[in-house]
PDB file of C-alpha atoms in Angstrom:
ATOM      1  CA  MET N  15      24.129  50.700  -9.025  1.00 47.00           C
ATOM      2  CA  ALA N  16      26.678  48.848 -11.155  1.00 53.00           C
ATOM      3  CA  SER N  17      25.316  46.192 -13.508  1.00 57.00           C
ATOM      4  CA  THR N  18      26.266  42.532 -13.237  1.00 56.00           C
ATOM      5  CA  LYS N  19      28.565  42.825 -16.270  1.00 62.00           C
ATOM      6  CA  GLN N  20      30.276  45.899 -14.787  1.00 63.00           C
ATOM      7  CA  ARG N  21      30.866  44.074 -11.498  1.00 59.00           C
ATOM      8  CA  GLN N  22      32.250  41.060 -13.371  1.00 59.00           C
ATOM      9  CA  ARG N  23      34.592  43.276 -15.409  1.00 66.00           C
ATOM     10  CA  ALA N  24      35.816  45.019 -12.256  1.00 65.00           C
ATOM     11  CA  GLN N  25      36.328  41.669 -10.556  1.00 61.00           C
ATOM     12  CA  GLN N  26      38.246  40.310 -13.558  1.00 65.00           C
ATOM     13  CA  ALA N  27      40.457  43.425 -13.651  1.00 68.00           C
ATOM     14  CA  LYS N  28      41.276  42.976  -9.969  1.00 64.00           C
ATOM     15  CA  GLN N  29      42.220  39.337 -10.503  1.00 59.00           C
ATOM     16  CA  ASP N  30      44.338  40.265 -13.545  1.00 65.00           C
ATOM     17  CA  ARG N  31      46.248  42.792 -11.425  1.00 68.00           C
ATOM     18  CA  LYS N  32      46.967  40.129  -8.809  1.00 59.00           C
ATOM     19  CA  ARG N  33      48.202  37.753 -11.509  1.00 57.00           C
ATOM     20  CA  GLU N  34      50.485  40.469 -12.894  1.00 66.00           C
ATOM     21  CA  GLN N  35      51.857  41.157  -9.412  1.00 63.00           C
ATOM     22  CA  ARG N  36      52.727  37.487  -8.912  1.00 55.00           C
ATOM     23  CA  GLN N  37      54.399  37.355 -12.325  1.00 55.00           C
ATOM     24  CA  ALA N  38      56.372  40.509 -11.517  1.00 59.00           C
ATOM     25  CA  ALA N  39      57.543  38.938  -8.258  1.00 55.00           C
ATOM     26  CA  ARG N  40      58.756  35.871 -10.119  1.00 50.00           C
ATOM     27  CA  ARG N  41      60.584  38.023 -12.684  1.00 56.00           C
ATOM     28  CA  ALA N  42      62.244  39.956  -9.867  1.00 57.00           C
ATOM     29  CA  ARG N  43      63.452  36.713  -8.288  1.00 52.00           C
ATOM     30  CA  ARG N  44      64.952  35.578 -11.598  1.00 53.00           C
ATOM     31  CA  GLN N  45      66.703  38.927 -12.016  1.00 62.00           C
ATOM     32  CA  ARG N  46      68.186  38.613  -8.526  1.00 60.00           C
ATOM     33  CA  LEU N  47      69.452  35.167  -9.420  1.00 52.00           C
ATOM     34  CA  TRP N  48      71.235  36.442 -12.541  1.00 53.00           C
ATOM     35  CA  SER N  49      72.662  39.331 -10.542  1.00 59.00           C
ATOM     36  CA  LEU N  50      73.954  36.830  -8.027  1.00 54.00           C
ATOM     37  CA  ILE N  51      75.640  34.803 -10.750  1.00 50.00           C
ATOM     38  CA  ALA N  52      77.375  37.913 -12.099  1.00 52.00           C
ATOM     39  CA  LEU N  53      78.425  38.899  -8.604  1.00 55.00           C
ATOM     40  CA  PHE N  54      79.768  35.412  -7.983  1.00 50.00           C
ATOM     41  CA  THR N  55      81.923  35.615 -11.084  1.00 49.00           C
ATOM     42  CA  VAL N  56      83.503  38.875  -9.981  1.00 42.00           C
ATOM     43  CA  LEU N  57      83.935  38.023  -6.323  1.00 48.00           C
ATOM     44  CA  ALA N  58      85.367  34.584  -7.074  1.00 51.00           C
ATOM     45  CA  LEU N  59      88.608  36.391  -7.828  1.00 48.00           C
ATOM     46  CA  VAL N  60      88.531  38.036  -4.409  1.00 44.00           C
ATOM     47  CA  GLY N  61      87.605  35.259  -2.057  1.00 48.00           C
ATOM     48  CA  ALA N  62      85.368  32.196  -1.981  1.00 41.00           C
ATOM     49  CA  PHE N  63      84.315  32.673   1.634  1.00 40.00           C
ATOM     50  CA  ALA N  64      82.795  36.097   1.083  1.00 37.00           C
ATOM     51  CA  VAL N  65      80.911  34.852  -1.959  1.00 31.00           C
ATOM     52  CA  ALA N  66      79.526  31.870  -0.069  1.00 38.00           C
ATOM     53  CA  ALA N  67      78.125  34.155   2.618  1.00 38.00           C
ATOM     54  CA  LEU N  68      76.417  36.347   0.037  1.00 33.00           C
ATOM     55  CA  ILE N  69      74.889  33.330  -1.697  1.00 39.00           C
ATOM     56  CA  ASP N  70      73.551  32.019   1.596  1.00 51.00           C
ATOM     57  CA  ASP N  71      71.900  35.320   2.451  1.00 47.00           C
ATOM     58  CA  ASN N  72      70.391  35.670  -0.999  1.00 43.00           C
ATOM     59  CA  ARG N  73      69.009  32.133  -1.018  1.00 49.00           C
ATOM     60  CA  THR N  74      67.310  32.742   2.300  1.00 45.00           C
ATOM     61  CA  ALA N  75      65.732  35.978   1.082  1.00 40.00           C
ATOM     62  CA  ASP N  76      64.756  34.424  -2.248  1.00 42.00           C
ATOM     63  CA  ALA N  77      63.090  31.466  -0.552  1.00 44.00           C
ATOM     64  CA  ALA N  78      61.098  33.825   1.645  1.00 44.00           C
ATOM     65  CA  ASP N  79      60.048  35.898  -1.362  1.00 40.00           C
ATOM     66  CA  ALA N  80      59.017  32.789  -3.281  1.00 41.00           C
ATOM     67  CA  ALA N  81      56.909  31.531  -0.391  1.00 43.00           C
ATOM     68  CA  ALA N  82      55.219  34.910  -0.039  1.00 47.00           C
ATOM     69  CA  GLY N  83      54.581  35.225  -3.770  1.00 52.00           C
ATOM     70  CA  SER N  84      53.183  31.752  -4.338  1.00 78.00           C
ATOM     71  CA  CYS N  85      50.129  31.902  -2.081  1.00 94.00           C
ATOM     72  CA  PRO N  86      49.303  35.052  -0.104  1.00 95.00           C
ATOM     73  CA  ALA N  87      47.728  34.599   3.305  1.00 94.00           C
ATOM     74  CA  GLY N  88      44.003  35.150   3.530  1.00 96.00           C
ATOM     75  CA  VAL N  89      42.516  38.192   5.214  1.00 95.00           C
ATOM     76  CA  THR N  90      41.124  38.069   8.733  1.00 96.00           C
ATOM     77  CA  GLU N  91      38.619  40.897   8.642  1.00 96.00           C
ATOM     78  CA  ALA N  92      34.888  41.324   9.143  1.00 97.00           C
ATOM     79  CA  ARG N  93      32.793  41.823   6.023  1.00 98.00           C
ATOM     80  CA  ASP N  94      29.368  42.204   7.546  1.00 97.00           C
ATOM     81  CA  SER N  95      27.604  45.039   5.730  1.00 97.00           C
ATOM     82  CA  TYR N  96      26.015  43.120   2.859  1.00 98.00           C
ATOM     83  CA  GLU N  97      22.356  42.527   2.016  1.00 98.00           C
ATOM     84  CA  LEU N  98      20.723  39.231   1.086  1.00 98.00           C
ATOM     85  CA  ALA N  99      20.004  38.913  -2.655  1.00 98.00           C
ATOM     86  CA  GLU N 100      16.532  37.978  -3.854  1.00 98.00           C
ATOM     87  CA  PRO N 101      16.118  34.359  -5.084  1.00 98.00           C
ATOM     88  CA  SER N 102      15.316  35.748  -8.544  1.00 98.00           C
ATOM     89  CA  VAL N 103      19.016  36.653  -8.936  1.00 98.00           C
ATOM     90  CA  ALA N 104      19.660  32.920  -9.470  1.00 98.00           C
ATOM     91  CA  GLU N 105      17.624  33.257 -12.700  1.00 98.00           C
ATOM     92  CA  ASP N 106      16.419  29.653 -12.440  1.00 97.00           C
ATOM     93  CA  ARG N 107      19.480  28.466 -14.371  1.00 98.00           C
ATOM     94  CA  THR N 108      22.870  26.780 -13.991  1.00 98.00           C
ATOM     95  CA  TRP N 109      25.768  29.059 -13.125  1.00 98.00           C
ATOM     96  CA  THR N 110      29.425  28.246 -13.779  1.00 98.00           C
ATOM     97  CA  VAL N 111      31.607  29.566 -10.972  1.00 98.00           C
ATOM     98  CA  THR N 112      35.395  29.391 -10.740  1.00 98.00           C
ATOM     99  CA  LEU N 113      37.230  29.722  -7.427  1.00 98.00           C
ATOM    100  CA  ARG N 114      40.836  30.812  -8.013  1.00 98.00           C
ATOM    101  CA  ALA N 115      42.502  29.025  -5.101  1.00 98.00           C
ATOM    102  CA  CYS N 116      46.032  28.418  -3.888  1.00 98.00           C
ATOM    103  CA  SER N 117      47.749  26.403  -1.187  1.00 98.00           C
ATOM    104  CA  GLY N 118      51.507  26.407  -0.600  1.00 95.00           C
ATOM    105  CA  ASP N 119      53.129  26.672  -4.029  1.00 94.00           C
ATOM    106  CA  THR N 120      50.092  25.250  -5.869  1.00 96.00           C
ATOM    107  CA  GLU N 121      47.424  27.267  -7.653  1.00 96.00           C
ATOM    108  CA  SER N 122      44.221  25.729  -8.984  1.00 97.00           C
ATOM    109  CA  ASP N 123      40.858  26.661 -10.433  1.00 98.00           C
ATOM    110  CA  ILE N 124      37.978  24.965  -8.634  1.00 98.00           C
ATOM    111  CA  VAL N 125      35.135  25.017 -11.146  1.00 98.00           C
ATOM    112  CA  MET N 126      31.598  24.530  -9.843  1.00 98.00           C
ATOM    113  CA  GLU N 127      28.155  24.345 -11.410  1.00 98.00           C
ATOM    114  CA  LEU N 128      25.492  25.972  -9.239  1.00 98.00           C
ATOM    115  CA  ASP N 129      21.869  24.917  -9.628  1.00 98.00           C
ATOM    116  CA  GLY N 130      19.731  28.048  -9.501  1.00 98.00           C
ATOM    117  CA  SER N 131      16.603  25.992 -10.014  1.00 98.00           C
ATOM    118  CA  ALA N 132      17.071  23.533  -7.137  1.00 98.00           C
ATOM    119  CA  ALA N 133      18.405  26.066  -4.607  1.00 98.00           C
ATOM    120  CA  PRO N 134      17.513  29.573  -5.835  1.00 98.00           C
ATOM    121  CA  GLN N 135      18.107  31.425  -2.572  1.00 98.00           C
ATOM    122  CA  ALA N 136      21.476  29.808  -1.867  1.00 98.00           C
ATOM    123  CA  VAL N 137      22.683  30.326  -5.440  1.00 98.00           C
ATOM    124  CA  ALA N 138      21.491  33.942  -5.527  1.00 98.00           C
ATOM    125  CA  ASN N 139      23.280  34.538  -2.236  1.00 98.00           C
ATOM    126  CA  PHE N 140      26.560  32.982  -3.414  1.00 98.00           C
ATOM    127  CA  VAL N 141      26.583  34.594  -6.868  1.00 98.00           C
ATOM    128  CA  SER N 142      25.764  38.035  -5.479  1.00 98.00           C
ATOM    129  CA  LEU N 143      28.492  37.870  -2.828  1.00 98.00           C
ATOM    130  CA  ALA N 144      31.015  36.565  -5.368  1.00 98.00           C
ATOM    131  CA  GLN N 145      30.268  39.374  -7.811  1.00 98.00           C
ATOM    132  CA  GLU N 146      30.770  41.934  -5.053  1.00 98.00           C
ATOM    133  CA  GLY N 147      34.200  40.486  -4.180  1.00 98.00           C
ATOM    134  CA  TYR N 148      33.124  39.124  -0.808  1.00 98.00           C
ATOM    135  CA  PHE N 149      35.140  35.910  -1.100  1.00 98.00           C
ATOM    136  CA  ASP N 150      38.298  37.531  -2.534  1.00 98.00           C
ATOM    137  CA  ASP N 151      41.450  36.826  -0.486  1.00 98.00           C
ATOM    138  CA  THR N 152      39.613  34.740   2.116  1.00 98.00           C
ATOM    139  CA  SER N 153      40.796  31.509   3.730  1.00 98.00           C
ATOM    140  CA  CYS N 154      39.196  28.088   3.905  1.00 98.00           C
ATOM    141  CA  HIS N 155      39.226  27.827   7.674  1.00 98.00           C
ATOM    142  CA  ARG N 156      38.082  24.275   8.410  1.00 98.00           C
ATOM    143  CA  LEU N 157      39.054  20.798   7.227  1.00 98.00           C
ATOM    144  CA  THR N 158      37.473  17.592   8.539  1.00 98.00           C
ATOM    145  CA  THR N 159      39.180  14.261   7.924  1.00 98.00           C
ATOM    146  CA  GLN N 160      37.141  11.785   9.957  1.00 97.00           C
ATOM    147  CA  ASN N 161      33.484  10.691   9.619  1.00 95.00           C
ATOM    148  CA  ILE N 162      32.723  13.608   7.306  1.00 98.00           C
ATOM    149  CA  TYR N 163      35.145  14.850   4.656  1.00 98.00           C
ATOM    150  CA  VAL N 164      34.754  18.524   3.861  1.00 98.00           C
ATOM    151  CA  LEU N 165      36.734  21.716   3.346  1.00 98.00           C
ATOM    152  CA  GLN N 166      34.780  24.712   4.677  1.00 98.00           C
ATOM    153  CA  CYS N 167      35.268  28.228   3.273  1.00 98.00           C
ATOM    154  CA  GLY N 168      33.505  31.577   2.966  1.00 98.00           C
ATOM    155  CA  ASP N 169      34.329  33.243   6.295  1.00 98.00           C
ATOM    156  CA  PRO N 170      36.488  36.394   5.879  1.00 98.00           C
ATOM    157  CA  THR N 171      37.318  36.335   9.593  1.00 98.00           C
ATOM    158  CA  ALA N 172      38.673  32.751   9.281  1.00 97.00           C
ATOM    159  CA  SER N 173      37.170  32.105  12.713  1.00 97.00           C
ATOM    160  CA  GLY N 174      34.138  30.028  11.765  1.00 97.00           C
ATOM    161  CA  SER N 175      31.727  32.674  13.067  1.00 97.00           C
ATOM    162  CA  GLY N 176      31.933  35.350  10.371  1.00 97.00           C
ATOM    163  CA  SER N 177      28.915  36.334   8.277  1.00 98.00           C
ATOM    164  CA  PRO N 178      27.937  38.898   5.633  1.00 98.00           C
ATOM    165  CA  GLY N 179      25.747  40.674   8.176  1.00 98.00           C
ATOM    166  CA  TYR N 180      22.635  38.563   7.671  1.00 98.00           C
ATOM    167  CA  SER N 181      21.402  34.987   7.817  1.00 98.00           C
ATOM    168  CA  PHE N 182      18.772  33.197   5.777  1.00 98.00           C
ATOM    169  CA  GLY N 183      16.694  30.046   5.371  1.00 98.00           C
ATOM    170  CA  PRO N 184      14.918  27.740   5.027  1.00 98.00           C
ATOM    171  CA  ILE N 185      17.030  24.787   3.919  1.00 98.00           C
ATOM    172  CA  GLU N 186      16.793  23.935   0.220  1.00 98.00           C
ATOM    173  CA  ASN N 187      17.544  20.739  -1.695  1.00 98.00           C
ATOM    174  CA  ASP N 188      18.924  18.634   1.164  1.00 98.00           C
ATOM    175  CA  PRO N 189      19.348  14.894   0.432  1.00 98.00           C
ATOM    176  CA  GLU N 190      16.742  12.697   2.096  1.00 96.00           C
ATOM    177  CA  ASP N 191      19.260   9.939   2.846  1.00 97.00           C
ATOM    178  CA  GLY N 192      21.857  12.329   4.307  1.00 98.00           C
ATOM    179  CA  VAL N 193      24.485  11.241   1.757  1.00 98.00           C
ATOM    180  CA  TYR N 194      26.616  13.989   0.181  1.00 98.00           C
ATOM    181  CA  PRO N 195      28.661  12.608  -2.741  1.00 98.00           C
ATOM    182  CA  ALA N 196      32.219  13.725  -3.452  1.00 98.00           C
ATOM    183  CA  GLY N 197      32.120  17.047  -5.295  1.00 98.00           C
ATOM    184  CA  THR N 198      29.018  18.340  -3.488  1.00 99.00           C
ATOM    185  CA  VAL N 199      28.906  22.069  -2.694  1.00 99.00           C
ATOM    186  CA  ALA N 200      26.612  22.874   0.231  1.00 99.00           C
ATOM    187  CA  MET N 201      25.813  25.674   2.658  1.00 99.00           C
ATOM    188  CA  ALA N 202      27.151  25.522   6.201  1.00 98.00           C
ATOM    189  CA  ARG N 203      24.858  26.485   9.068  1.00 98.00           C
ATOM    190  CA  VAL N 204      24.464  26.333  12.820  1.00 98.00           C
ATOM    191  CA  GLY N 205      23.294  22.970  14.124  1.00 97.00           C
ATOM    192  CA  GLY N 206      19.545  22.810  14.656  1.00 98.00           C
ATOM    193  CA  ASP N 207      18.940  26.173  12.968  1.00 98.00           C
ATOM    194  CA  GLY N 208      17.701  26.110   9.375  1.00 98.00           C
ATOM    195  CA  GLU N 209      17.622  29.929   9.223  1.00 98.00           C
ATOM    196  CA  SER N 210      21.318  30.419  10.038  1.00 98.00           C
ATOM    197  CA  MET N 211      22.943  30.223   6.588  1.00 98.00           C
ATOM    198  CA  GLY N 212      25.104  33.139   5.504  1.00 98.00           C
ATOM    199  CA  SER N 213      28.300  33.063   3.437  1.00 98.00           C
ATOM    200  CA  GLN N 214      29.998  29.878   4.644  1.00 98.00           C
ATOM    201  CA  PHE N 215      29.930  26.811   2.405  1.00 98.00           C
ATOM    202  CA  PHE N 216      31.665  23.460   2.277  1.00 99.00           C
ATOM    203  CA  LEU N 217      33.231  21.340  -0.445  1.00 99.00           C
ATOM    204  CA  VAL N 218      32.821  17.570  -0.031  1.00 99.00           C
ATOM    205  CA  TYR N 219      36.013  15.817  -1.189  1.00 98.00           C
ATOM    206  CA  GLU N 220      34.938  12.280  -0.257  1.00 98.00           C
ATOM    207  CA  GLU N 221      31.415  10.880   0.030  1.00 98.00           C
ATOM    208  CA  SER N 222      30.058  11.776   3.452  1.00 98.00           C
ATOM    209  CA  THR N 223      26.953  10.849   5.408  1.00 98.00           C
ATOM    210  CA  ILE N 224      25.824  13.853   7.432  1.00 98.00           C
ATOM    211  CA  PRO N 225      22.730  13.047   9.500  1.00 96.00           C
ATOM    212  CA  SER N 226      19.901  15.546   9.560  1.00 97.00           C
ATOM    213  CA  ASP N 227      19.190  17.344  12.821  1.00 97.00           C
ATOM    214  CA  ASP N 228      16.010  19.011  14.088  1.00 97.00           C
ATOM    215  CA  ALA N 229      16.243  21.595  11.291  1.00 98.00           C
ATOM    216  CA  GLY N 230      16.897  19.089   8.501  1.00 98.00           C
ATOM    217  CA  GLY N 231      19.952  18.575   6.307  1.00 98.00           C
ATOM    218  CA  TYR N 232      22.247  20.974   4.479  1.00 98.00           C
ATOM    219  CA  THR N 233      21.396  22.980   1.364  1.00 98.00           C
ATOM    220  CA  VAL N 234      23.100  21.457  -1.685  1.00 99.00           C
ATOM    221  CA  PHE N 235      23.470  24.192  -4.273  1.00 98.00           C
ATOM    222  CA  GLY N 236      26.225  23.004  -6.582  1.00 98.00           C
ATOM    223  CA  THR N 237      28.730  20.418  -7.793  1.00 98.00           C
ATOM    224  CA  ILE N 238      32.489  20.606  -8.380  1.00 98.00           C
ATOM    225  CA  THR N 239      33.222  19.796 -12.029  1.00 98.00           C
ATOM    226  CA  SER N 240      36.985  20.487 -11.973  1.00 98.00           C
ATOM    227  CA  GLY N 241      39.588  20.978  -9.261  1.00 98.00           C
ATOM    228  CA  LEU N 242      38.453  18.303  -6.800  1.00 98.00           C
ATOM    229  CA  ASP N 243      41.992  16.869  -6.961  1.00 98.00           C
ATOM    230  CA  PHE N 244      43.289  20.146  -5.467  1.00 98.00           C
ATOM    231  CA  VAL N 245      40.862  19.859  -2.526  1.00 98.00           C
ATOM    232  CA  ARG N 246      41.870  16.233  -1.992  1.00 98.00           C
ATOM    233  CA  ALA N 247      45.555  17.185  -2.004  1.00 98.00           C
ATOM    234  CA  VAL N 248      44.841  19.714   0.752  1.00 98.00           C
ATOM    235  CA  ALA N 249      42.968  17.022   2.680  1.00 98.00           C
ATOM    236  CA  ASP N 250      45.879  14.584   2.267  1.00 98.00           C
ATOM    237  CA  GLU N 251      48.060  17.008   4.247  1.00 97.00           C
ATOM    238  CA  GLY N 252      45.523  16.888   7.078  1.00 98.00           C
ATOM    239  CA  ALA N 253      44.503  19.541   9.565  1.00 98.00           C
ATOM    240  CA  ALA N 254      46.963  21.567  11.631  1.00 97.00           C
ATOM    241  CA  ALA N 255      48.405  19.965  14.757  1.00 95.00           C
ATOM    242  CA  GLY N 256      47.236  16.526  13.582  1.00 95.00           C
ATOM    243  CA  VAL N 257      43.613  17.044  14.607  1.00 98.00           C
ATOM    244  CA  THR N 258      40.721  15.642  12.560  1.00 98.00           C
ATOM    245  CA  ASP N 259      38.690  18.864  12.553  1.00 98.00           C
ATOM    246  CA  GLY N 260      40.518  22.176  12.316  1.00 98.00           C
ATOM    247  CA  ALA N 261      42.376  24.580  10.063  1.00 98.00           C
ATOM    248  CA  PRO N 262      44.143  22.922   7.097  1.00 98.00           C
ATOM    249  CA  ALA N 263      47.807  22.174   7.741  1.00 97.00           C
ATOM    250  CA  ASN N 264      48.479  23.741   4.325  1.00 97.00           C
ATOM    251  CA  PRO N 265      46.479  27.007   4.404  1.00 97.00           C
ATOM    252  CA  VAL N 266      44.099  27.563   1.489  1.00 98.00           C
ATOM    253  CA  THR N 267      43.331  31.030   0.085  1.00 98.00           C
ATOM    254  CA  ILE N 268      40.551  31.902  -2.357  1.00 98.00           C
ATOM    255  CA  GLU N 269      42.138  34.682  -4.410  1.00 97.00           C
ATOM    256  CA  GLY N 270      39.033  35.491  -6.421  1.00 98.00           C
ATOM    257  CA  VAL N 271      35.787  34.143  -7.843  1.00 98.00           C
ATOM    258  CA  GLU N 272      34.493  34.361 -11.423  1.00 98.00           C
ATOM    259  CA  THR N 273      30.821  33.824 -12.246  1.00 98.00           C
ATOM    260  CA  GLN N 274      29.061  33.231 -15.552  1.00 96.00           C
TER     261      GLN N 274
END
C-alpha cells in the first residue's frame, strides 16, 4: 500500500499536469491570435469582407476554448468503492487542507484548518479521501441563499445522493446553540440520522443557525482560513433558475485537494 507521502506526491503530480494543460491551452489561444493578426495583414490586400468573416469565426472558437480552459466541468460519476479510515488517521492534530477550486473564469485556493482532535473520525475520513483523489474534479452541487448560507460539496455524482460506499457516525463537535459561524466546515448528513455521514461537506459563507434534529447537530471539523471571499462570490451569483436552494448559477469545480 502506498504511503501517505507517496499518495501526496502522486496527487501533486496530477495537479501539476492539470495546471500545465491549462497553461498550454492559454498559449495555444495566444498563438492563434498572432496567426490571425498575420492573416489579417495579408488578406487586407485581398478583401475586407473575407477577413471580417474569418475574424468572427476565430473569435467564436477562441471564446469557446477560453471558457472550456478556464474551469472544466465536474465529473458526474459514482465513486463508491472506498473504505472508512480509522479515527487514528487524524493523528489528533490540526491539518492544513487546500481545495483548488474554480468557477467561471476564476480560480481560487480555499484553505482550511481541520481539527483532528475535536472531530477525529470526520477529519480522518476527509483527509483519507482527499489523499486518494476522491474529491478531484468534483462539483459543489448545492447552494443555499435563504435561512442558512452554505455551499455543499463532496458528491462525485453531483446529485446530492452520492457516497464513497459507506456511511459513518456518530456526530462529533456539533455546536450546542446551533450557530455555525462564517467559515465553518461541517459534514452533511441525512436529516434525523446521525450515522449517515459520508463524503459530503458544507462550507458556511455567512453565519447560519441550523437547528438540531432528533439526531443532533452537524459535525464541525474545520474552519476556512483563506478563500472565503471566493465562496461568497459564488453565493452572490445565486442558485440556478433563481431558486434559494439548488445548484450554483456559476458552477463550482474542485480540481484537486492538497493535505499537510
